[in-house]
Amino acid sequence: MPQQIVFGGGCFWCTEAVFKRLRGVVAVMPGYAGGDTPNPTYGELMSGNSKHAEVIRVEYDPAAAPLEILLSVFFSAHDPTTRNRQGNDVGSQYRSLILYETDDQRRAVEAFIKKLTDDKVFAKPIVTEIKKLEAFYEAETYHRDYYDKNRDQPYCQFVIDPKIKKLREKFERYLKE
């Protein structure tokens, strides 16, 4: 039975492009979550007033894509040690965030972060927020499949292409055919 979890790792164009390539991922939807404004728009998000982050909702089959693999990809695809920033994208809307649906997911996320910390995987402390998902708002249609529809755009070439390359190198056995 599919499960869902929400990841915020900076630009949702980047995270969507990465996660939709994983075997066992049924669907990826960019959106907004983690804030308190109902039905936010992209403009409201960019103003910083909605307190939402750019996120993706990942629907996955845990038998084919265990949460631990999704978490490994998530923590490899962005910098979880930088608060409110990913590369040139600055603001709380780009924060590192995991929104879980079940207590089992919460415990798995907490244990995973503890292991990363204990193993000193990152030189700086992990600042990823972990919260229960209260609401998820789908992003406007033009944000969906952005990378696949706009690969010739400079942002896709300079920011997303290297993430896809890293995914292929590090997680090749977990990719869709």
PDB file of C-alpha atoms in Angstrom:
ATOM      1  CA  MET A   1       0.000   0.000   0.000  1.00  0.00           C
ATOM      2  CA  PRO A   2       1.527   3.360  -1.027  1.00  0.00           C
ATOM      3  CA  GLN A   3       2.578   5.876   1.601  1.00  0.00           C
ATOM      4  CA  GLN A   4       3.335   9.588   1.394  1.00  0.00           C
ATOM      5  CA  ILE A   5       5.941  11.876   2.886  1.00  0.00           C
ATOM      6  CA  VAL A   6       6.737  15.523   2.151  1.00  0.00           C
ATOM      7  CA  PHE A   7      10.273  16.811   1.575  1.00  0.00           C
ATOM      8  CA  GLY A   8      11.499  20.378   1.384  1.00  0.00           C
ATOM      9  CA  GLY A   9      15.041  20.603   0.084  1.00  0.00           C
ATOM     10  CA  GLY A  10      15.176  23.972  -1.598  1.00  0.00           C
ATOM     11  CA  CYS A  11      13.709  24.460  -5.049  1.00  0.00           C
ATOM     12  CA  PHE A  12      10.909  21.989  -5.736  1.00  0.00           C
ATOM     13  CA  TRP A  13      11.882  21.825  -9.398  1.00  0.00           C
ATOM     14  CA  CYS A  14      15.119  20.176  -8.252  1.00  0.00           C
ATOM     15  CA  THR A  15      13.664  17.755  -5.740  1.00  0.00           C
ATOM     16  CA  GLU A  16      10.815  16.743  -8.054  1.00  0.00           C
ATOM     17  CA  ALA A  17      13.294  15.972 -10.863  1.00  0.00           C
ATOM     18  CA  VAL A  18      15.356  13.791  -8.530  1.00  0.00           C
ATOM     19  CA  PHE A  19      12.595  11.842  -6.799  1.00  0.00           C
ATOM     20  CA  LYS A  20      10.478  11.074  -9.867  1.00  0.00           C
ATOM     21  CA  ARG A  21      13.406   9.033 -11.198  1.00  0.00           C
ATOM     22  CA  LEU A  22      13.413   6.572  -8.293  1.00  0.00           C
ATOM     23  CA  ARG A  23      11.991   3.091  -8.607  1.00  0.00           C
ATOM     24  CA  GLY A  24       9.055   2.633  -6.252  1.00  0.00           C
ATOM     25  CA  VAL A  25       8.093   6.298  -6.344  1.00  0.00           C
ATOM     26  CA  VAL A  26       4.509   6.333  -7.589  1.00  0.00           C
ATOM     27  CA  ALA A  27       4.018  10.111  -7.858  1.00  0.00           C
ATOM     28  CA  VAL A  28       5.745  13.384  -7.024  1.00  0.00           C
ATOM     29  CA  MET A  29       3.791  16.612  -6.650  1.00  0.00           C
ATOM     30  CA  PRO A  30       5.422  20.008  -6.056  1.00  0.00           C
ATOM     31  CA  GLY A  31       3.630  22.216  -3.602  1.00  0.00           C
ATOM     32  CA  TYR A  32       3.661  24.323  -0.486  1.00  0.00           C
ATOM     33  CA  ALA A  33       3.545  23.180   3.138  1.00  0.00           C
ATOM     34  CA  GLY A  34       4.857  23.887   6.598  1.00  0.00           C
ATOM     35  CA  GLY A  35       3.297  27.329   6.953  1.00  0.00           C
ATOM     36  CA  ASP A  36      -0.005  28.765   8.062  1.00  0.00           C
ATOM     37  CA  THR A  37      -1.528  30.492   5.017  1.00  0.00           C
ATOM     38  CA  PRO A  38      -4.385  28.490   3.485  1.00  0.00           C
ATOM     39  CA  ASN A  39      -4.158  27.915  -0.285  1.00  0.00           C
ATOM     40  CA  PRO A  40      -0.984  29.954  -0.840  1.00  0.00           C
ATOM     41  CA  THR A  41       0.106  31.102  -4.263  1.00  0.00           C
ATOM     42  CA  TYR A  42       3.667  31.118  -5.549  1.00  0.00           C
ATOM     43  CA  GLY A  43       3.714  34.892  -5.086  1.00  0.00           C
ATOM     44  CA  GLU A  44       2.692  34.585  -1.434  1.00  0.00           C
ATOM     45  CA  LEU A  45       5.335  31.927  -0.918  1.00  0.00           C
ATOM     46  CA  MET A  46       8.039  34.102  -2.451  1.00  0.00           C
ATOM     47  CA  SER A  47       7.070  37.031  -0.221  1.00  0.00           C
ATOM     48  CA  GLY A  48       8.031  34.913   2.791  1.00  0.00           C
ATOM     49  CA  ASN A  49       4.830  35.842   4.604  1.00  0.00           C
ATOM     50  CA  SER A  50       3.063  32.477   4.186  1.00  0.00           C
ATOM     51  CA  LYS A  51       5.733  30.642   6.226  1.00  0.00           C
ATOM     52  CA  HIS A  52       5.362  27.745   3.761  1.00  0.00           C
ATOM     53  CA  ALA A  53       8.303  26.062   2.043  1.00  0.00           C
ATOM     54  CA  GLU A  54       8.653  24.771  -1.486  1.00  0.00           C
ATOM     55  CA  VAL A  55       8.139  21.037  -1.016  1.00  0.00           C
ATOM     56  CA  ILE A  56       7.328  17.854  -2.865  1.00  0.00           C
ATOM     57  CA  ARG A  57       4.817  15.235  -1.806  1.00  0.00           C
ATOM     58  CA  VAL A  58       6.297  11.834  -2.580  1.00  0.00           C
ATOM     59  CA  GLU A  59       3.918   8.912  -2.908  1.00  0.00           C
ATOM     60  CA  TYR A  60       5.927   5.707  -2.691  1.00  0.00           C
ATOM     61  CA  ASP A  61       5.650   1.951  -2.399  1.00  0.00           C
ATOM     62  CA  PRO A  62       7.700   1.087   0.711  1.00  0.00           C
ATOM     63  CA  ALA A  63       8.365  -2.428  -0.611  1.00  0.00           C
ATOM     64  CA  ALA A  64      10.088  -0.992  -3.704  1.00  0.00           C
ATOM     65  CA  ALA A  65      11.348   2.308  -2.246  1.00  0.00           C
ATOM     66  CA  PRO A  66      12.016   1.943   1.484  1.00  0.00           C
ATOM     67  CA  LEU A  67      11.889   5.195   3.446  1.00  0.00           C
ATOM     68  CA  GLU A  68      15.573   4.814   4.300  1.00  0.00           C
ATOM     69  CA  ILE A  69      16.442   5.011   0.578  1.00  0.00           C
ATOM     70  CA  LEU A  70      14.227   8.074   0.125  1.00  0.00           C
ATOM     71  CA  LEU A  71      15.940   9.705   3.100  1.00  0.00           C
ATOM     72  CA  SER A  72      19.383   8.846   1.693  1.00  0.00           C
ATOM     73  CA  VAL A  73      18.458  10.519  -1.585  1.00  0.00           C
ATOM     74  CA  PHE A  74      16.915  13.521   0.204  1.00  0.00           C
ATOM     75  CA  PHE A  75      20.008  14.164   2.316  1.00  0.00           C
ATOM     76  CA  SER A  76      22.260  13.753  -0.748  1.00  0.00           C
ATOM     77  CA  ALA A  77      20.219  16.064  -2.974  1.00  0.00           C
ATOM     78  CA  HIS A  78      20.519  19.208  -0.856  1.00  0.00           C
ATOM     79  CA  ASP A  79      22.491  20.774   2.003  1.00  0.00           C
ATOM     80  CA  PRO A  80      20.633  20.011   5.258  1.00  0.00           C
ATOM     81  CA  THR A  81      23.117  22.082   7.281  1.00  0.00           C
ATOM     82  CA  THR A  82      22.252  25.489   5.829  1.00  0.00           C
ATOM     83  CA  ARG A  83      19.254  27.252   7.323  1.00  0.00           C
ATOM     84  CA  ASN A  84      16.862  28.941   4.894  1.00  0.00           C
ATOM     85  CA  ARG A  85      19.120  28.589   1.876  1.00  0.00           C
ATOM     86  CA  GLN A  86      19.998  26.204  -0.931  1.00  0.00           C
ATOM     87  CA  GLY A  87      22.658  27.579  -3.254  1.00  0.00           C
ATOM     88  CA  ASN A  88      21.492  30.919  -4.641  1.00  0.00           C
ATOM     89  CA  ASP A  89      17.926  30.346  -3.387  1.00  0.00           C
ATOM     90  CA  VAL A  90      17.617  32.241  -0.111  1.00  0.00           C
ATOM     91  CA  GLY A  91      14.669  32.495   2.284  1.00  0.00           C
ATOM     92  CA  SER A  92      12.645  30.331   4.636  1.00  0.00           C
ATOM     93  CA  GLN A  93      10.698  28.986   1.637  1.00  0.00           C
ATOM     94  CA  TYR A  94      13.888  27.050   0.730  1.00  0.00           C
ATOM     95  CA  ARG A  95      14.487  25.517   4.169  1.00  0.00           C
ATOM     96  CA  SER A  96      15.278  21.870   4.734  1.00  0.00           C
ATOM     97  CA  LEU A  97      12.064  20.258   5.929  1.00  0.00           C
ATOM     98  CA  ILE A  98      10.495  16.822   6.340  1.00  0.00           C
ATOM     99  CA  LEU A  99       6.769  16.575   6.982  1.00  0.00           C
ATOM    100  CA  TYR A 100       5.728  13.111   8.067  1.00  0.00           C
ATOM    101  CA  GLU A 101       2.267  11.529   8.153  1.00  0.00           C
ATOM    102  CA  THR A 102       2.805   8.695  10.654  1.00  0.00           C
ATOM    103  CA  ASP A 103       4.687   8.206  13.899  1.00  0.00           C
ATOM    104  CA  ASP A 104       6.605   5.375  12.226  1.00  0.00           C
ATOM    105  CA  GLN A 105       7.860   7.849   9.633  1.00  0.00           C
ATOM    106  CA  ARG A 106       8.791  10.351  12.353  1.00  0.00           C
ATOM    107  CA  ARG A 107      10.783   7.739  14.263  1.00  0.00           C
ATOM    108  CA  ALA A 108      12.532   6.603  11.066  1.00  0.00           C
ATOM    109  CA  VAL A 109      13.445  10.188  10.150  1.00  0.00           C
ATOM    110  CA  GLU A 110      14.744  10.947  13.649  1.00  0.00           C
ATOM    111  CA  ALA A 111      16.804   7.737  13.712  1.00  0.00           C
ATOM    112  CA  PHE A 112      18.204   8.470  10.248  1.00  0.00           C
ATOM    113  CA  ILE A 113      19.279  11.988  11.241  1.00  0.00           C
ATOM    114  CA  LYS A 114      20.804  10.661  14.458  1.00  0.00           C
ATOM    115  CA  LYS A 115      22.842   8.163  12.452  1.00  0.00           C
ATOM    116  CA  LEU A 116      24.020  10.873  10.038  1.00  0.00           C
ATOM    117  CA  THR A 117      25.012  13.005  13.043  1.00  0.00           C
ATOM    118  CA  ASP A 118      26.716  10.152  14.911  1.00  0.00           C
ATOM    119  CA  ASP A 119      28.607   9.158  11.752  1.00  0.00           C
ATOM    120  CA  LYS A 120      29.620  12.808  11.196  1.00  0.00           C
ATOM    121  CA  VAL A 121      28.426  12.670   7.592  1.00  0.00           C
ATOM    122  CA  PHE A 122      28.169  16.468   7.550  1.00  0.00           C
ATOM    123  CA  ALA A 123      30.754  18.864   8.997  1.00  0.00           C
ATOM    124  CA  LYS A 124      28.031  21.146  10.383  1.00  0.00           C
ATOM    125  CA  PRO A 125      24.869  20.265  12.355  1.00  0.00           C
ATOM    126  CA  ILE A 126      21.778  19.180  10.428  1.00  0.00           C
ATOM    127  CA  VAL A 127      19.083  21.876  10.646  1.00  0.00           C
ATOM    128  CA  THR A 128      16.303  19.978   8.855  1.00  0.00           C
ATOM    129  CA  GLU A 129      12.911  20.687  10.451  1.00  0.00           C
ATOM    130  CA  ILE A 130      10.827  17.617  11.229  1.00  0.00           C
ATOM    131  CA  LYS A 131       7.099  18.243  11.660  1.00  0.00           C
ATOM    132  CA  LYS A 132       3.808  16.470  11.241  1.00  0.00           C
ATOM    133  CA  LEU A 133       2.137  17.300   7.941  1.00  0.00           C
ATOM    134  CA  GLU A 134      -0.824  19.560   8.617  1.00  0.00           C
ATOM    135  CA  ALA A 135      -1.683  20.590   5.063  1.00  0.00           C
ATOM    136  CA  PHE A 136      -0.227  20.286   1.598  1.00  0.00           C
ATOM    137  CA  TYR A 137      -1.132  22.667  -1.211  1.00  0.00           C
ATOM    138  CA  GLU A 138      -0.348  21.694  -4.797  1.00  0.00           C
ATOM    139  CA  ALA A 139       1.772  24.184  -6.710  1.00  0.00           C
ATOM    140  CA  GLU A 140       0.465  25.847  -9.829  1.00  0.00           C
ATOM    141  CA  THR A 141       0.427  23.634 -12.931  1.00  0.00           C
ATOM    142  CA  TYR A 142       3.407  25.347 -14.584  1.00  0.00           C
ATOM    143  CA  HIS A 143       5.683  24.124 -11.745  1.00  0.00           C
ATOM    144  CA  ARG A 144       4.902  20.445 -12.415  1.00  0.00           C
ATOM    145  CA  ASP A 145       7.481  18.459 -14.383  1.00  0.00           C
ATOM    146  CA  TYR A 146       9.402  21.708 -14.779  1.00  0.00           C
ATOM    147  CA  TYR A 147      12.776  20.082 -15.361  1.00  0.00           C
ATOM    148  CA  ASP A 148      11.547  17.601 -17.946  1.00  0.00           C
ATOM    149  CA  LYS A 149       9.726  20.354 -19.846  1.00  0.00           C
ATOM    150  CA  ASN A 150      12.526  22.955 -19.611  1.00  0.00           C
ATOM    151  CA  ARG A 151      15.874  21.152 -19.783  1.00  0.00           C
ATOM    152  CA  ASP A 152      17.289  23.833 -22.069  1.00  0.00           C
ATOM    153  CA  GLN A 153      16.758  26.551 -19.444  1.00  0.00           C
ATOM    154  CA  PRO A 154      19.998  27.719 -17.748  1.00  0.00           C
ATOM    155  CA  TYR A 155      18.623  26.965 -14.244  1.00  0.00           C
ATOM    156  CA  CYS A 156      17.949  23.359 -15.259  1.00  0.00           C
ATOM    157  CA  GLN A 157      21.362  22.984 -16.876  1.00  0.00           C
ATOM    158  CA  PHE A 158      23.417  24.564 -14.095  1.00  0.00           C
ATOM    159  CA  VAL A 159      21.460  23.570 -10.976  1.00  0.00           C
ATOM    160  CA  ILE A 160      19.322  20.512 -11.691  1.00  0.00           C
ATOM    161  CA  ASP A 161      21.515  18.614 -14.179  1.00  0.00           C
ATOM    162  CA  PRO A 162      24.321  18.192 -11.583  1.00  0.00           C
ATOM    163  CA  LYS A 163      21.783  16.819  -9.072  1.00  0.00           C
ATOM    164  CA  ILE A 164      20.554  14.277 -11.628  1.00  0.00           C
ATOM    165  CA  LYS A 165      24.150  13.328 -12.429  1.00  0.00           C
ATOM    166  CA  LYS A 166      24.896  12.809  -8.735  1.00  0.00           C
ATOM    167  CA  LEU A 167      21.715  10.738  -8.374  1.00  0.00           C
ATOM    168  CA  ARG A 168      22.791   8.482 -11.262  1.00  0.00           C
ATOM    169  CA  GLU A 169      26.269   8.057  -9.810  1.00  0.00           C
ATOM    170  CA  LYS A 170      25.280   7.437  -6.209  1.00  0.00           C
ATOM    171  CA  PHE A 171      21.882   5.719  -6.499  1.00  0.00           C
ATOM    172  CA  GLU A 172      21.950   4.007  -9.898  1.00  0.00           C
ATOM    173  CA  ARG A 173      20.529   0.720  -8.604  1.00  0.00           C
ATOM    174  CA  TYR A 174      17.422   2.527  -7.300  1.00  0.00           C
ATOM    175  CA  LEU A 175      16.550   4.305 -10.539  1.00  0.00           C
ATOM    176  CA  LYS A 176      13.647   3.525 -12.813  1.00  0.00           C
ATOM    177  CA  GLU A 177      14.569   1.847 -16.093  1.00  0.00           C
TER     178      GLU A 177
END
